[in-house]
XYZ file of C-alpha atoms in Angstrom:
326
model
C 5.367 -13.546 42.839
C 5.720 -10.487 40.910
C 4.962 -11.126 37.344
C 6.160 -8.458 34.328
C 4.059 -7.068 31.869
C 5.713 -6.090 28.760
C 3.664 -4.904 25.345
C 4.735 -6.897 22.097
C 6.523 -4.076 20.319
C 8.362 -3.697 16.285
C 11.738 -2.004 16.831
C 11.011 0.707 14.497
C 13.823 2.849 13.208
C 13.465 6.379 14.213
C 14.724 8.207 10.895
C 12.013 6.976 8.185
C 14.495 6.274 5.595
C 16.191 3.929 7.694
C 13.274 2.058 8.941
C 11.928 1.559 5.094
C 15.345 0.220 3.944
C 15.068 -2.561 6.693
C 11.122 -3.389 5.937
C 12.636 -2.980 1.971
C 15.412 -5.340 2.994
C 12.984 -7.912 5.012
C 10.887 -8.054 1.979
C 13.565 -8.850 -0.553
C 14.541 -11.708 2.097
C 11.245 -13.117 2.292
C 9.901 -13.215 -1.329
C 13.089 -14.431 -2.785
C 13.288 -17.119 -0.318
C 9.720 -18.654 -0.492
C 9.242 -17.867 -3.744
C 11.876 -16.264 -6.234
C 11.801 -15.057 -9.738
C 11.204 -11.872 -11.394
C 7.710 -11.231 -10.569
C 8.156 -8.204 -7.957
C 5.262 -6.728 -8.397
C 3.612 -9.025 -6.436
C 5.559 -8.449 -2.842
C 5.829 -4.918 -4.157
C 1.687 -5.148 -4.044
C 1.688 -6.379 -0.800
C 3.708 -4.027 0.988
C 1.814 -0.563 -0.554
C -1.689 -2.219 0.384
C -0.456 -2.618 3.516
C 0.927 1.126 3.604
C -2.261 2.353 2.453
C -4.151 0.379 5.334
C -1.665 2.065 7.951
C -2.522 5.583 6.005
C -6.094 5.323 6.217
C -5.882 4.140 10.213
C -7.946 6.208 12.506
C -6.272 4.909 15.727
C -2.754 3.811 16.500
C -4.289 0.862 19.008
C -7.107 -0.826 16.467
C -4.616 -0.389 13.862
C -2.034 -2.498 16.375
C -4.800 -5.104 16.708
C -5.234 -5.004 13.249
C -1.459 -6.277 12.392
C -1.944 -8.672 14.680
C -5.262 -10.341 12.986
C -2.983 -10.368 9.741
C -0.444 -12.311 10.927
C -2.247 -14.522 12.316
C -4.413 -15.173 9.202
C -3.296 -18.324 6.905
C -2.098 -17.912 3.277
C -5.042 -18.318 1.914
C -6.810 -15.267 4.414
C -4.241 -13.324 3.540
C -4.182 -13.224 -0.261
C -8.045 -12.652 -0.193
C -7.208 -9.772 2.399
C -4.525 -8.537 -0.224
C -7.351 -8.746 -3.063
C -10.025 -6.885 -0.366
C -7.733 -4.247 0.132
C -6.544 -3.817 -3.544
C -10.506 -3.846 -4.216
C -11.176 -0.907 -1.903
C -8.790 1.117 -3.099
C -10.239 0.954 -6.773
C -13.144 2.153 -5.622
C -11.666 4.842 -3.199
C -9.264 5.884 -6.050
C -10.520 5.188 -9.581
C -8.325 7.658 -11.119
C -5.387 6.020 -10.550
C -6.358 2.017 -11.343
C -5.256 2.494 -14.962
C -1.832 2.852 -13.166
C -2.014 0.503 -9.985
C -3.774 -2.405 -12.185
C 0.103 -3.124 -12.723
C 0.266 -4.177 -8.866
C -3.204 -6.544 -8.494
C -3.496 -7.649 -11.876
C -1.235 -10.795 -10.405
C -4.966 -11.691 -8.392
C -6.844 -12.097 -11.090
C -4.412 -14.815 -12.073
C -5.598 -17.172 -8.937
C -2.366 -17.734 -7.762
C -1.167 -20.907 -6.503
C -0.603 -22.223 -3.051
C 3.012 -21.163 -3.672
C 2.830 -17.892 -5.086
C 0.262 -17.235 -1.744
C 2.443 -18.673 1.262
C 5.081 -16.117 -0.090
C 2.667 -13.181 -0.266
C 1.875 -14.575 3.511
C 5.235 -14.065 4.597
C 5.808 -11.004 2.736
C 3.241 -9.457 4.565
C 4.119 -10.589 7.996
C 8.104 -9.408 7.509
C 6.667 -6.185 6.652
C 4.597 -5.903 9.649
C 7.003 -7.261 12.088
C 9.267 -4.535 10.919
C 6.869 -1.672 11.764
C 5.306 -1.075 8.820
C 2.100 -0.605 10.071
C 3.724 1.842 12.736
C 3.714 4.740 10.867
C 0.630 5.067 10.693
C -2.025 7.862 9.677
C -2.037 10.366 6.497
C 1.734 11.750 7.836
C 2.684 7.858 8.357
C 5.097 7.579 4.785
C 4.703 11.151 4.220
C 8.186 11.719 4.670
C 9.764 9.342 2.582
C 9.540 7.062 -0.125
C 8.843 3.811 1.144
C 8.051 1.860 -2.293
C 10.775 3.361 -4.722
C 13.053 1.979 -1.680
C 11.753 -1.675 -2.112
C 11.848 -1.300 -5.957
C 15.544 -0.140 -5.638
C 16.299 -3.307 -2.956
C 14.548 -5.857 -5.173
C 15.907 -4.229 -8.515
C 19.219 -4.679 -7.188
C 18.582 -8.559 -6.469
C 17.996 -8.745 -9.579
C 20.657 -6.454 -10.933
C 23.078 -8.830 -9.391
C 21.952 -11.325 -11.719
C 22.065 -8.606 -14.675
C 18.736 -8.111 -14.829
C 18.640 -4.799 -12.903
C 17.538 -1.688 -12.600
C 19.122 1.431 -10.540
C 17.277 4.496 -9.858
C 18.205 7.642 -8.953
C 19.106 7.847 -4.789
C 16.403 8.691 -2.890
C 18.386 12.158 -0.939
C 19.321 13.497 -4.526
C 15.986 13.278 -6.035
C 14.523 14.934 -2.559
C 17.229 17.532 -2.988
C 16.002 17.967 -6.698
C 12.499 18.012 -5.788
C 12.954 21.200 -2.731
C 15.357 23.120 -5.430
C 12.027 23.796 -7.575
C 9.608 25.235 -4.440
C 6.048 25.731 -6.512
C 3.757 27.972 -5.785
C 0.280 26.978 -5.049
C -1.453 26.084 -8.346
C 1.247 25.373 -10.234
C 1.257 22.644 -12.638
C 4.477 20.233 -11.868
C 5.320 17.722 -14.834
C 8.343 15.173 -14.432
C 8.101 12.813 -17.641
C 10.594 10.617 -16.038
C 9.718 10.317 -12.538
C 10.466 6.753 -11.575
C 8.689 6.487 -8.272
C 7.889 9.940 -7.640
C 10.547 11.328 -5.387
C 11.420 14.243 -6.909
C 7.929 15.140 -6.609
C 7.693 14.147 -2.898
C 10.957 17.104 -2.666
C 8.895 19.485 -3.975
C 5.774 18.864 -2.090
C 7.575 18.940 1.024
C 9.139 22.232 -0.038
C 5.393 23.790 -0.217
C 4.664 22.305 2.961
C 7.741 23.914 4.649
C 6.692 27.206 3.338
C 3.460 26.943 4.371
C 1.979 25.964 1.228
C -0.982 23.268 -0.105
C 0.421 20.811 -2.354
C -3.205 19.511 -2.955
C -3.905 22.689 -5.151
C -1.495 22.292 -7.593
C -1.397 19.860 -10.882
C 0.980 17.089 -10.384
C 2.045 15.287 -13.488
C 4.060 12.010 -13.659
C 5.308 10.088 -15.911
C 7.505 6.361 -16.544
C 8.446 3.880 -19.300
C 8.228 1.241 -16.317
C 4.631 0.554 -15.994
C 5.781 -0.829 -11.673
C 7.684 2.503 -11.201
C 4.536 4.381 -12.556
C 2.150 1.949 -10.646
C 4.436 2.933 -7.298
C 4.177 6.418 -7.721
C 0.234 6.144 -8.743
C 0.118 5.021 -4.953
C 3.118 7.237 -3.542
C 0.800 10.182 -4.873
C -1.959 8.898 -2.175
C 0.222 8.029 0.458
C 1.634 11.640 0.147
C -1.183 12.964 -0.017
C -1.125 15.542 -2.789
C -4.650 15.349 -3.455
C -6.832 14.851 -6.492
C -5.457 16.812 -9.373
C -3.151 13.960 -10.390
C -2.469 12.115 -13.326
C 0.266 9.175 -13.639
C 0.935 8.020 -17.245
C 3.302 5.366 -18.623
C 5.115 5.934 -21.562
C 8.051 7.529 -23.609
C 8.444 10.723 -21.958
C 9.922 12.468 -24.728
C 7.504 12.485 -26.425
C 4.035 14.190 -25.443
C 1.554 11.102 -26.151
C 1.304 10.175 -22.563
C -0.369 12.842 -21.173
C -3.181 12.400 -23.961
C -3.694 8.555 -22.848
C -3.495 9.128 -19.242
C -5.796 11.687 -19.507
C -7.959 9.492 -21.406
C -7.084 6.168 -19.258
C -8.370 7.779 -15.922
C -11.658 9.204 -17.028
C -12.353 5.522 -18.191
C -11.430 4.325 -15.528
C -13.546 6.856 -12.957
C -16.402 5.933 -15.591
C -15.884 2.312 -15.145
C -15.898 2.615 -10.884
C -19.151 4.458 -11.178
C -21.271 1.945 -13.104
C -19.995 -0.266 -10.668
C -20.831 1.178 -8.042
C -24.075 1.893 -9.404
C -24.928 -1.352 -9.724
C -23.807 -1.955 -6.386
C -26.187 0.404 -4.975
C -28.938 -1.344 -6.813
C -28.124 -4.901 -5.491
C -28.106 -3.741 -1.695
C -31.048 -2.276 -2.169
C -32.950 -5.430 -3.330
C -31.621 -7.560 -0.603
C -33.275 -4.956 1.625
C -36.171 -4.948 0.087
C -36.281 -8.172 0.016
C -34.755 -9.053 3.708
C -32.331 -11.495 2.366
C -29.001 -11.413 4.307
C -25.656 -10.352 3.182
C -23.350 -13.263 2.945
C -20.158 -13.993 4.804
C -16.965 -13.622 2.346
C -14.457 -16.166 2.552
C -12.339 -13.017 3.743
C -14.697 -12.033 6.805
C -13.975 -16.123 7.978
C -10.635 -16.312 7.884
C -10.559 -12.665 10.034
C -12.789 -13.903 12.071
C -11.120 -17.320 12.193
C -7.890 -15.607 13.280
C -8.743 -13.038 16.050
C -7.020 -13.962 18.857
C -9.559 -14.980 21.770
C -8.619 -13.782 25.433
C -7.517 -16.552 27.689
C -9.552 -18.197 30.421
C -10.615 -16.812 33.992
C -8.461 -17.697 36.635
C -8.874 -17.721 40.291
C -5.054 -16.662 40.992
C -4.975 -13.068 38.755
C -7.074 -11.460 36.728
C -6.524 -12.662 33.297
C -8.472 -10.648 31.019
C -7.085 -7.654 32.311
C -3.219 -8.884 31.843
C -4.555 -9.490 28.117
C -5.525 -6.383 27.143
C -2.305 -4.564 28.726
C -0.200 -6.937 27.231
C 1.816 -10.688 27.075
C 2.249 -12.603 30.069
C 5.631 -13.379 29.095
């Protein structure tokens, strides 16, 4: 008997924009059937954790494993993995929590069973449609992932006349290359919704052979989610740390002031913390006492998959680790 070996794999779109309008799509589909209402910020919070997990991904294979682990995890695993990841990234990225507080503040609102079991299947449409395939700093480089899903879920909305439209995504891009900086230039868009325009211009530099990471990028939106969105499109594109995302009438000049003010409380804030941090590891050494188990660390733990039992017929553990039986 010959038996076929065949690796579980995401049909993943080969043009970028394509494949983030059907994760964008997949979303929508999910949150508004589990769960509903207006609050999009909260599947919208799922899906750029999960973006900035694939960005941060050494290796395409742990990475694979990774996705796996999450879908596998219940609702409540996955809403504390959700909170871990939004946690991280505060401390990896203080500048920009005055902006991204927007997407996790929902967490510190212990959200019901619910509100979770649609977060849960949030996250698994989005990584059963390849999000986490893209993965590494070039992953979403090329496109903008989040101001898609904002446009989707703004429009399921704007159906009901509650909606939003923003600018398409190929005419900002087209905008963004028609300005070309130079290195060290300061770049200021008081209206940038979700930062595309921005993304156009970067990838000009880059296709000139150009650093994006050495010049000023300023952004601004009266929508505190677009600004939150292109607070994280600004990591995910990786334009470095000269940065600043403020939220306000950009007409008038006020929001550079508070965001400049905003982000230096909040890097202030991330170092006591971390500080104190320090200070408590350092007693529990001291001390010996052991570091205790999160709740998060069970439920992984809980839902990595084990490999199946010996068998005197085939080798079994090695069929596992190429791929599914069937």
């Amino acid at each position: 008997m010959t038996t076929t070996v065949a690796r579980r794999a995401n049909a993943v779109p080969a043009d970028p924009r394509e494949h983030a309008r059907a994760i964008a799509e997949a979303v929508d589909y999910a949150w508004h059937s589990q769960y509903g209402g207006s609050r999009i910020e909260v599947p919208m919070s799922v899906v750029a954790a999960l973006a900035l997990v694939a960005r941060e991904a050494p290796d395409p294979d742990q990475l694979a494993a990774l996705g796996e682990t999450m879908e596998r995890l219940d609702h409540e695993g996955f809403g504390l993995l959700v909170q871990r990841l939004w946690c991280e990234f505060a401390v990896l990225r203080p500048d920009l929590n005055p902006r991204t507080k927007h997407l996790w503040s929902w967490i510190d609102e212990e959200p019901d069973e619910t509100m979770l079991r649609a977060v849960q299947a949030v996250g698994q449409a989005a990584i059963r449609k390849g999000l986490l395939a893209r993965f590494g700093p070039d992953g979403w480089g090329e496109t903008d992932l989040l101001g898609m899903l904002l446009q989707t879920m703004k429009s399921h909305g704007g159906r009901k006349g509650i909606g939003q439209f923003l600018t398409p995504e190929s005419v900002t891009l087209l905008l963004g290359r028609m300005v070309a900086p130079d290195e060290g230039a300061r770049i200021l868009e008081p209206c940038a919704g979700t930062g595309t325009m921005l993304l156009g211009a970067a990838q000009a530099m880059r296709e000139n052979g150009l650093d994006p990471t050495t010049c000023e990028w300023w952004a601004n939106d009266i929508d505190p989610l677009a600004a939150a969105l292109c607070a994280v499109n600004f990591h995910l594109w990786g334009l470095g740390w000269r940065v600043i995302v403020g939220c306000g009438d950009g007409l008038q000049d006020g929001w550079m002031h508070e965001a400049l003010e905003h982000r230096q409380i909040a890097i202030d804030e991330v170092q006591r913390a971390w500080r104190q941090a320090r200070q408590i590891a350092a007693v529990r050494h001291v001390l010996g006492l052991p570091t205790p188990e999160s709740d998060l660390d069970r439920h992984m733990r809980k839902a990595r998959p084990k490999p199946p039992p010996a068998s005197s017929t085939f080798d079994a553990e090695a069929v596992w680790k190429q791929g599914s039986l069937f």
